[in-house]
XYZ file of C-alpha atoms in Angstrom:
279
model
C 148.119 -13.437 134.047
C 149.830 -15.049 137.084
C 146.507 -15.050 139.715
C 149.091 -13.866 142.133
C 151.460 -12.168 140.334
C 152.672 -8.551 141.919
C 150.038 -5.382 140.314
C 148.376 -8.493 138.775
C 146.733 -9.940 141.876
C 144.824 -12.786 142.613
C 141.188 -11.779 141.405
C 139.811 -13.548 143.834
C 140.291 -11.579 146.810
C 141.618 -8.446 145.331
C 140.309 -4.759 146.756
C 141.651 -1.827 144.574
C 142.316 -1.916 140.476
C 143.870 0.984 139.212
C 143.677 2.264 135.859
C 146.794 3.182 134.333
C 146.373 4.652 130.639
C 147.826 2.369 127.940
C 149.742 5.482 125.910
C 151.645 6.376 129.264
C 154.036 3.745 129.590
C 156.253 6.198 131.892
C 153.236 5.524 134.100
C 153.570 1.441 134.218
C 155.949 1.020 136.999
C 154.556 3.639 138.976
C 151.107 1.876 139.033
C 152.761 -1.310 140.197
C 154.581 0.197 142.997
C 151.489 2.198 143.876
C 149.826 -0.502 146.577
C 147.158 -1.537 144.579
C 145.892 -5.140 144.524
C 145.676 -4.691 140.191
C 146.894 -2.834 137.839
C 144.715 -2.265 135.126
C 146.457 -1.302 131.805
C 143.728 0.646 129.818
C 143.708 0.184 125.831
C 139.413 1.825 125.997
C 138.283 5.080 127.344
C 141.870 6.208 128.869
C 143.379 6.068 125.495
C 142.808 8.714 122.677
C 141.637 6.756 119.166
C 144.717 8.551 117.629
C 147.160 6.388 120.129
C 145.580 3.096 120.394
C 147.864 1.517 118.775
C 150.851 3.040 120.286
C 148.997 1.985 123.410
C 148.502 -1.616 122.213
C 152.229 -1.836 121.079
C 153.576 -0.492 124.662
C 150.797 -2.339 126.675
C 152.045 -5.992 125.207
C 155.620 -5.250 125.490
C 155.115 -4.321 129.230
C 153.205 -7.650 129.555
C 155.867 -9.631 127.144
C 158.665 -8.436 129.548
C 157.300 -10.625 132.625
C 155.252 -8.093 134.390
C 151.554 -8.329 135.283
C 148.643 -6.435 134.982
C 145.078 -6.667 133.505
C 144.382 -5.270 130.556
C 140.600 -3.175 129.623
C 140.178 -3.853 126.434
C 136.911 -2.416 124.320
C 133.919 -3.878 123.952
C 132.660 -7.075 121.691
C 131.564 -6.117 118.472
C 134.280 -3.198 117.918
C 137.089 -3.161 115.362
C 138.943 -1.642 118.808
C 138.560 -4.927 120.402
C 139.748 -6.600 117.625
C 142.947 -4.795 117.215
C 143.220 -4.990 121.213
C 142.638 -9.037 121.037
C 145.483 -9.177 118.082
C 148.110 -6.935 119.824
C 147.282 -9.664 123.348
C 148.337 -12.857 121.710
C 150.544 -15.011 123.055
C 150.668 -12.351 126.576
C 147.617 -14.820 128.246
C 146.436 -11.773 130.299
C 143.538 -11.146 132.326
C 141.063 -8.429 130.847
C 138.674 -6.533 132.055
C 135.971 -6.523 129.212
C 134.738 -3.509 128.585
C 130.819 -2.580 128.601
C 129.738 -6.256 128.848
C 126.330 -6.742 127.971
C 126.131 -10.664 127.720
C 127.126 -13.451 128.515
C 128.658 -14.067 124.168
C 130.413 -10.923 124.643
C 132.450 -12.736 127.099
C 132.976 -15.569 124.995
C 133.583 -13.780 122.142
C 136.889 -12.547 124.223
C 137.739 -16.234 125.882
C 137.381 -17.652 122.482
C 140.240 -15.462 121.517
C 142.376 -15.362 123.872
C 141.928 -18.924 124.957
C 139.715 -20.719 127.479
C 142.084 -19.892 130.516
C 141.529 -15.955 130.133
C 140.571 -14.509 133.408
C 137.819 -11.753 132.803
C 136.751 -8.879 134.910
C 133.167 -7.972 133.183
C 132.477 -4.224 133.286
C 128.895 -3.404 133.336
C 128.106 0.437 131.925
C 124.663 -0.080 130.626
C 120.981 -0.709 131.297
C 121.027 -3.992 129.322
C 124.466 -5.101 130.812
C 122.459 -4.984 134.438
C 119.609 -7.156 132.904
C 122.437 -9.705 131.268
C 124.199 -9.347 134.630
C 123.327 -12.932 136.143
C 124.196 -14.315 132.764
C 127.112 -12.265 132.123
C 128.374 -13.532 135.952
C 128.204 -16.751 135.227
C 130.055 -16.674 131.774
C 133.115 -19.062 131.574
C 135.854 -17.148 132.598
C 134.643 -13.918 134.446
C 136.200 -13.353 137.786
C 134.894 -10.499 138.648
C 131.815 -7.994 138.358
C 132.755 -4.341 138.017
C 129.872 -1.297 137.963
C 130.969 1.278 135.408
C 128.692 4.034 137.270
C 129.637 7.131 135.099
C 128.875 5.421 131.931
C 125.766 3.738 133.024
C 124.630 7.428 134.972
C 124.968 8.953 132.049
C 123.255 6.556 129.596
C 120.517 6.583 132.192
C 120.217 10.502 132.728
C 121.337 10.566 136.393
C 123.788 11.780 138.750
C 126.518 9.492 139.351
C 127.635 10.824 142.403
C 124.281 10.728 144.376
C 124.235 7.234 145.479
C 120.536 6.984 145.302
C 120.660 6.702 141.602
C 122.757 3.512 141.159
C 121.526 2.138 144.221
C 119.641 -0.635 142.050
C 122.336 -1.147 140.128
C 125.036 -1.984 142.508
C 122.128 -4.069 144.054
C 122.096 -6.427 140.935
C 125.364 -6.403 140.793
C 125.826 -7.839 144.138
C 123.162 -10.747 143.510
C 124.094 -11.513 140.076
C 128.221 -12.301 141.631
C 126.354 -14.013 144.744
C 124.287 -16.201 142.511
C 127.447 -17.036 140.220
C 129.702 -17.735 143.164
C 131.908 -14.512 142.696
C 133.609 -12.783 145.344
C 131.225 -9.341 145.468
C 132.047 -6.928 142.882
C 133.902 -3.955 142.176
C 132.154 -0.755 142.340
C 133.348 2.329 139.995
C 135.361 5.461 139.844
C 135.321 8.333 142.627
C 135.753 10.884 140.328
C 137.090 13.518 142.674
C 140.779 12.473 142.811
C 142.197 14.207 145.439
C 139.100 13.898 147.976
C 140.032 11.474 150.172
C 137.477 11.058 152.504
C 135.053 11.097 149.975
C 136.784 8.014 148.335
C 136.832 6.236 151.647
C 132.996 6.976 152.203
C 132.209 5.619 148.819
C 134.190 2.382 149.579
C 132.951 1.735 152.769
C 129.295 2.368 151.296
C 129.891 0.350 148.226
C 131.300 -2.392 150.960
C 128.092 -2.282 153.484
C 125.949 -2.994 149.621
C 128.226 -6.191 149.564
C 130.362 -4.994 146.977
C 134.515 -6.032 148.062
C 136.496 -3.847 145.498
C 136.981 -0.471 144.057
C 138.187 1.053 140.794
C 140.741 3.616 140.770
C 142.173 6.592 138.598
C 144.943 7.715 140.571
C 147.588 6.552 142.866
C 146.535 8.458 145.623
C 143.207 7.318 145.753
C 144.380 3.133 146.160
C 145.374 3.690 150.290
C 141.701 5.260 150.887
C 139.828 2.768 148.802
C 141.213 0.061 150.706
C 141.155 1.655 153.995
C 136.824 2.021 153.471
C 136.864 -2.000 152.508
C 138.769 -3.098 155.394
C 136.518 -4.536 158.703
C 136.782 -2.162 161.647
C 138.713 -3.360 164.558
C 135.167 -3.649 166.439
C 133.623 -5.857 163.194
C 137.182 -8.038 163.727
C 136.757 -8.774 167.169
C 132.687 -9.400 166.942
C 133.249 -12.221 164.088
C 136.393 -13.719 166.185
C 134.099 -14.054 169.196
C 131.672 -15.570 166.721
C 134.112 -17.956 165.291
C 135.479 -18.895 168.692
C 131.795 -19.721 170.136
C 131.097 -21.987 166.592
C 132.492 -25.188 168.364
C 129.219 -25.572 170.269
C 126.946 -25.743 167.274
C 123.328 -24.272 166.530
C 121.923 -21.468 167.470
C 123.934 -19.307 170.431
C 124.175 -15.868 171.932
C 127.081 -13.734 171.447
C 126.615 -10.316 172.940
C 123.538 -11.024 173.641
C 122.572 -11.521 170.146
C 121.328 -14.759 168.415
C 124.298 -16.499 166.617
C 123.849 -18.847 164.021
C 124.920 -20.937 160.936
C 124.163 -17.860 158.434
C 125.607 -15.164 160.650
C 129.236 -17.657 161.276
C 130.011 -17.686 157.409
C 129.426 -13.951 157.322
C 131.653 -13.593 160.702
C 134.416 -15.713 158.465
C 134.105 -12.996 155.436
C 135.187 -10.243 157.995
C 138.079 -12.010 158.887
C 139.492 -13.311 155.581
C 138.975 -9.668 154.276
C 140.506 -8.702 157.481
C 143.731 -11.091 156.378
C 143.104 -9.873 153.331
C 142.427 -13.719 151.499
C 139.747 -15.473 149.656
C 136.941 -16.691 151.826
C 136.917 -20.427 151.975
């Protein structure tokens, strides 16, 4: 994958991923011109077993033609994954590893596809949150991403009360922090067509420290991003904050104490605001 490649995006700093099933290749270009920050070409859960490899055949010729995506791909241990690393060679895409529980499940992918392989390390299950720190710092994972309706159901809860995950996302968050990851992405809105309710669950996955959301549908990429963008108030706080850091130490800044800890999180609201990786 090119890291900044258009529907690819630079995994870094990207905001929305959109899941585009691998058997609806009439559905590709659409994706791309969608507005999302990635393009995620599904060859796991989208895909029916009977068209996997249908899916796998259109999924590498869309790659093998120039364009750029990332591609989920099922999880270690699976003759799925198999099939999905085979029908990959020679593309050198980024994937998004399905139901990662550790960090060998990541290497078991990077081995494969070679040591430059960018992974995005789905999380869907009780022992994938304990693995998380190690999974995180695996060679070669970008990204953390919270597969809530898996891991809800596996644990016997609602996914859409946000109580339920609240933990979850939490660990999520401090396992990327610890690694040195930009925050993670949280998971589906199910509800396609609500659009406020998509922008509430971005901006409360964003307040948790999380900086991306997963998508199922074109319409829900402008909302998404709209809940993980700084407010116009948060953007001219943390430039007030930034202009006041030539003087050093502690300082006020509307009458609130201003130091080193609360300048670098100032400078996170304005590279999300410019919508680049934090330096």
């Amino acid at each position: 994958m090119t890291p900044t490649g258009e529907a690819g995006g630079d995994l870094s700093w990207a905001t929305t991923f959109l899941f585009v099933p691998g058997a609806r290749p009439d559905r590709f270009a659409r994706a791309a011109a969608s507005g999302a920050d990635v393009v995620v070409l599904d060859l796991e859960d989208g895909v029916a077993p009977s068209e996997r490899t249908f899916a796998r055949q259109e999924v590498a010729a869309w790659l093998a033609a120039g364009n750029d995506a990332v591609v989920r791909i099922s999880a270690t241990g699976t003759e799925d994954q198999v099939a999905d690393l085979a029908a990959l060679g020679g593309t050198s895409p980024a994937v998004m590893l399905a139901k990662a529980e550790s960090a060998a499940d990541v290497e078991a992918v990077t081995a494969t596809l070679g040591p430059g392989t960018e992974v995005v390390a789905l999380v869907e299950s009780a022992r994938g949150l304990l693995g998380a720190g190690a999974i995180a710092a695996a060679p070669g994972v970008r990204r953390m991403a919270l597969g809530n309706v898996d891991l809800a159901s596996a644990l016997g809860v609602d996914p859409n009360d946000r109580t339920t995950l609240l933990a979850a996302r939490s660990m999520l968050v401090l396992a990327s922090s610890a690694a040195g990851l930009t925050g993670p992405v949280d998971g589906v809105t199910t509800m396609i067509d609500d659009v406020e309710l998509i922008r509430s669950d971005a901006d409360h996955a964003a307040s948790l420290g999380f900086r991306g959301k997963l998508c199922i549908h074109p319409r829900q990429v402008a909302a998404a991003a709209q809940g993980f963008a700084p407010t116009a108030a948060q953007v001219a706080w943390a430039e007030r904050v930034v202009e006041t850091g030539a003087q050093g130490g502690a300082r006020a800044v509307d009458g609130a104490m201003v130091d080193r800890p609360v300048e670098v999180r100032a400078r996170d609201i304005l590279c999300r605001a410019q919508r680049r990786p934090v330096n």
